[in-house]
């Protein structure tokens, strides 16, 4: 019976929440009377079952579902050498056919799916009057350092993806390598999808960044964000 939250208790909590909102910093967020915490039943002993994904990951899975993305959660894996695939999924359908995607962190997957649907597809319709039939990638997970550095790439954490080309419904294929300096229309398309990527991913690298990126866009969710080249 002690567990039941009374109407009076709810009202008191609501009043306190309002007071907190007004005073902003004065409350620590503990709206449960101390006596109630003390009388709560002891939690069951920890069960050594497969770990539940963290709250953040479960929220991300829910986000993918709300985006109508079909996916399978992958078990967290440690591959040694600092390489891992944690909070990752296998994408089945993001709404735009995409090749080469392996294990990909949920956060990156959600942003990639949104970029494909709301950045790439509309740009192709407006500029070429065509649909995107396929986005080609060089993949996601790869246990390797950043080119020319001893530091592990975000690819080593399945937290990066390399996009190499776009195939249109009129048969045209736009590749980063061939078309980055292509005709005006194609350059405009690539500029738009690049700018759209910069709004969604923490790091975006294009052929403008360095020679290692002459044939693809690199997107990752590492770092603090705002790195757009
Ligand atoms: Zn990359």
mmCIF file of N, CA and C and ligand atoms in Angstrom, residues 144 155 161-162 216 218, ligand 1:
data_model
loop_
_atom_site.group_PDB
_atom_site.id
_atom_site.type_symbol
_atom_site.label_atom_id
_atom_site.label_comp_id
_atom_site.label_asym_id
_atom_site.label_seq_id
_atom_site.Cartn_x
_atom_site.Cartn_y
_atom_site.Cartn_z
ATOM 1 N N UNK A 144 40.891 0.434 -38.662
ATOM 2 C CA UNK A 144 42.095 1.071 -39.208
ATOM 3 C C UNK A 144 42.280 2.465 -38.626
ATOM 4 N N UNK A 155 35.750 4.806 -38.273
ATOM 5 C CA UNK A 155 35.379 3.542 -38.935
ATOM 6 C C UNK A 155 35.683 2.353 -38.021
ATOM 7 N N UNK A 161 30.834 6.411 -42.246
ATOM 8 C CA UNK A 161 30.425 5.807 -43.521
ATOM 9 C C UNK A 161 31.024 6.617 -44.661
ATOM 10 N N UNK A 162 31.444 5.917 -45.714
ATOM 11 C CA UNK A 162 32.021 6.568 -46.886
ATOM 12 C C UNK A 162 31.074 6.412 -48.072
ATOM 13 N N UNK A 216 35.299 9.974 -52.330
ATOM 14 C CA UNK A 216 34.126 9.711 -51.461
ATOM 15 C C UNK A 216 33.892 10.848 -50.477
ATOM 16 N N UNK A 218 33.186 11.330 -46.557
ATOM 17 C CA UNK A 218 33.271 10.624 -45.268
ATOM 18 C C UNK A 218 32.351 11.335 -44.282
HETATM 19 ZN ZN1 LIG B 1 35.656 7.391 -44.035
#
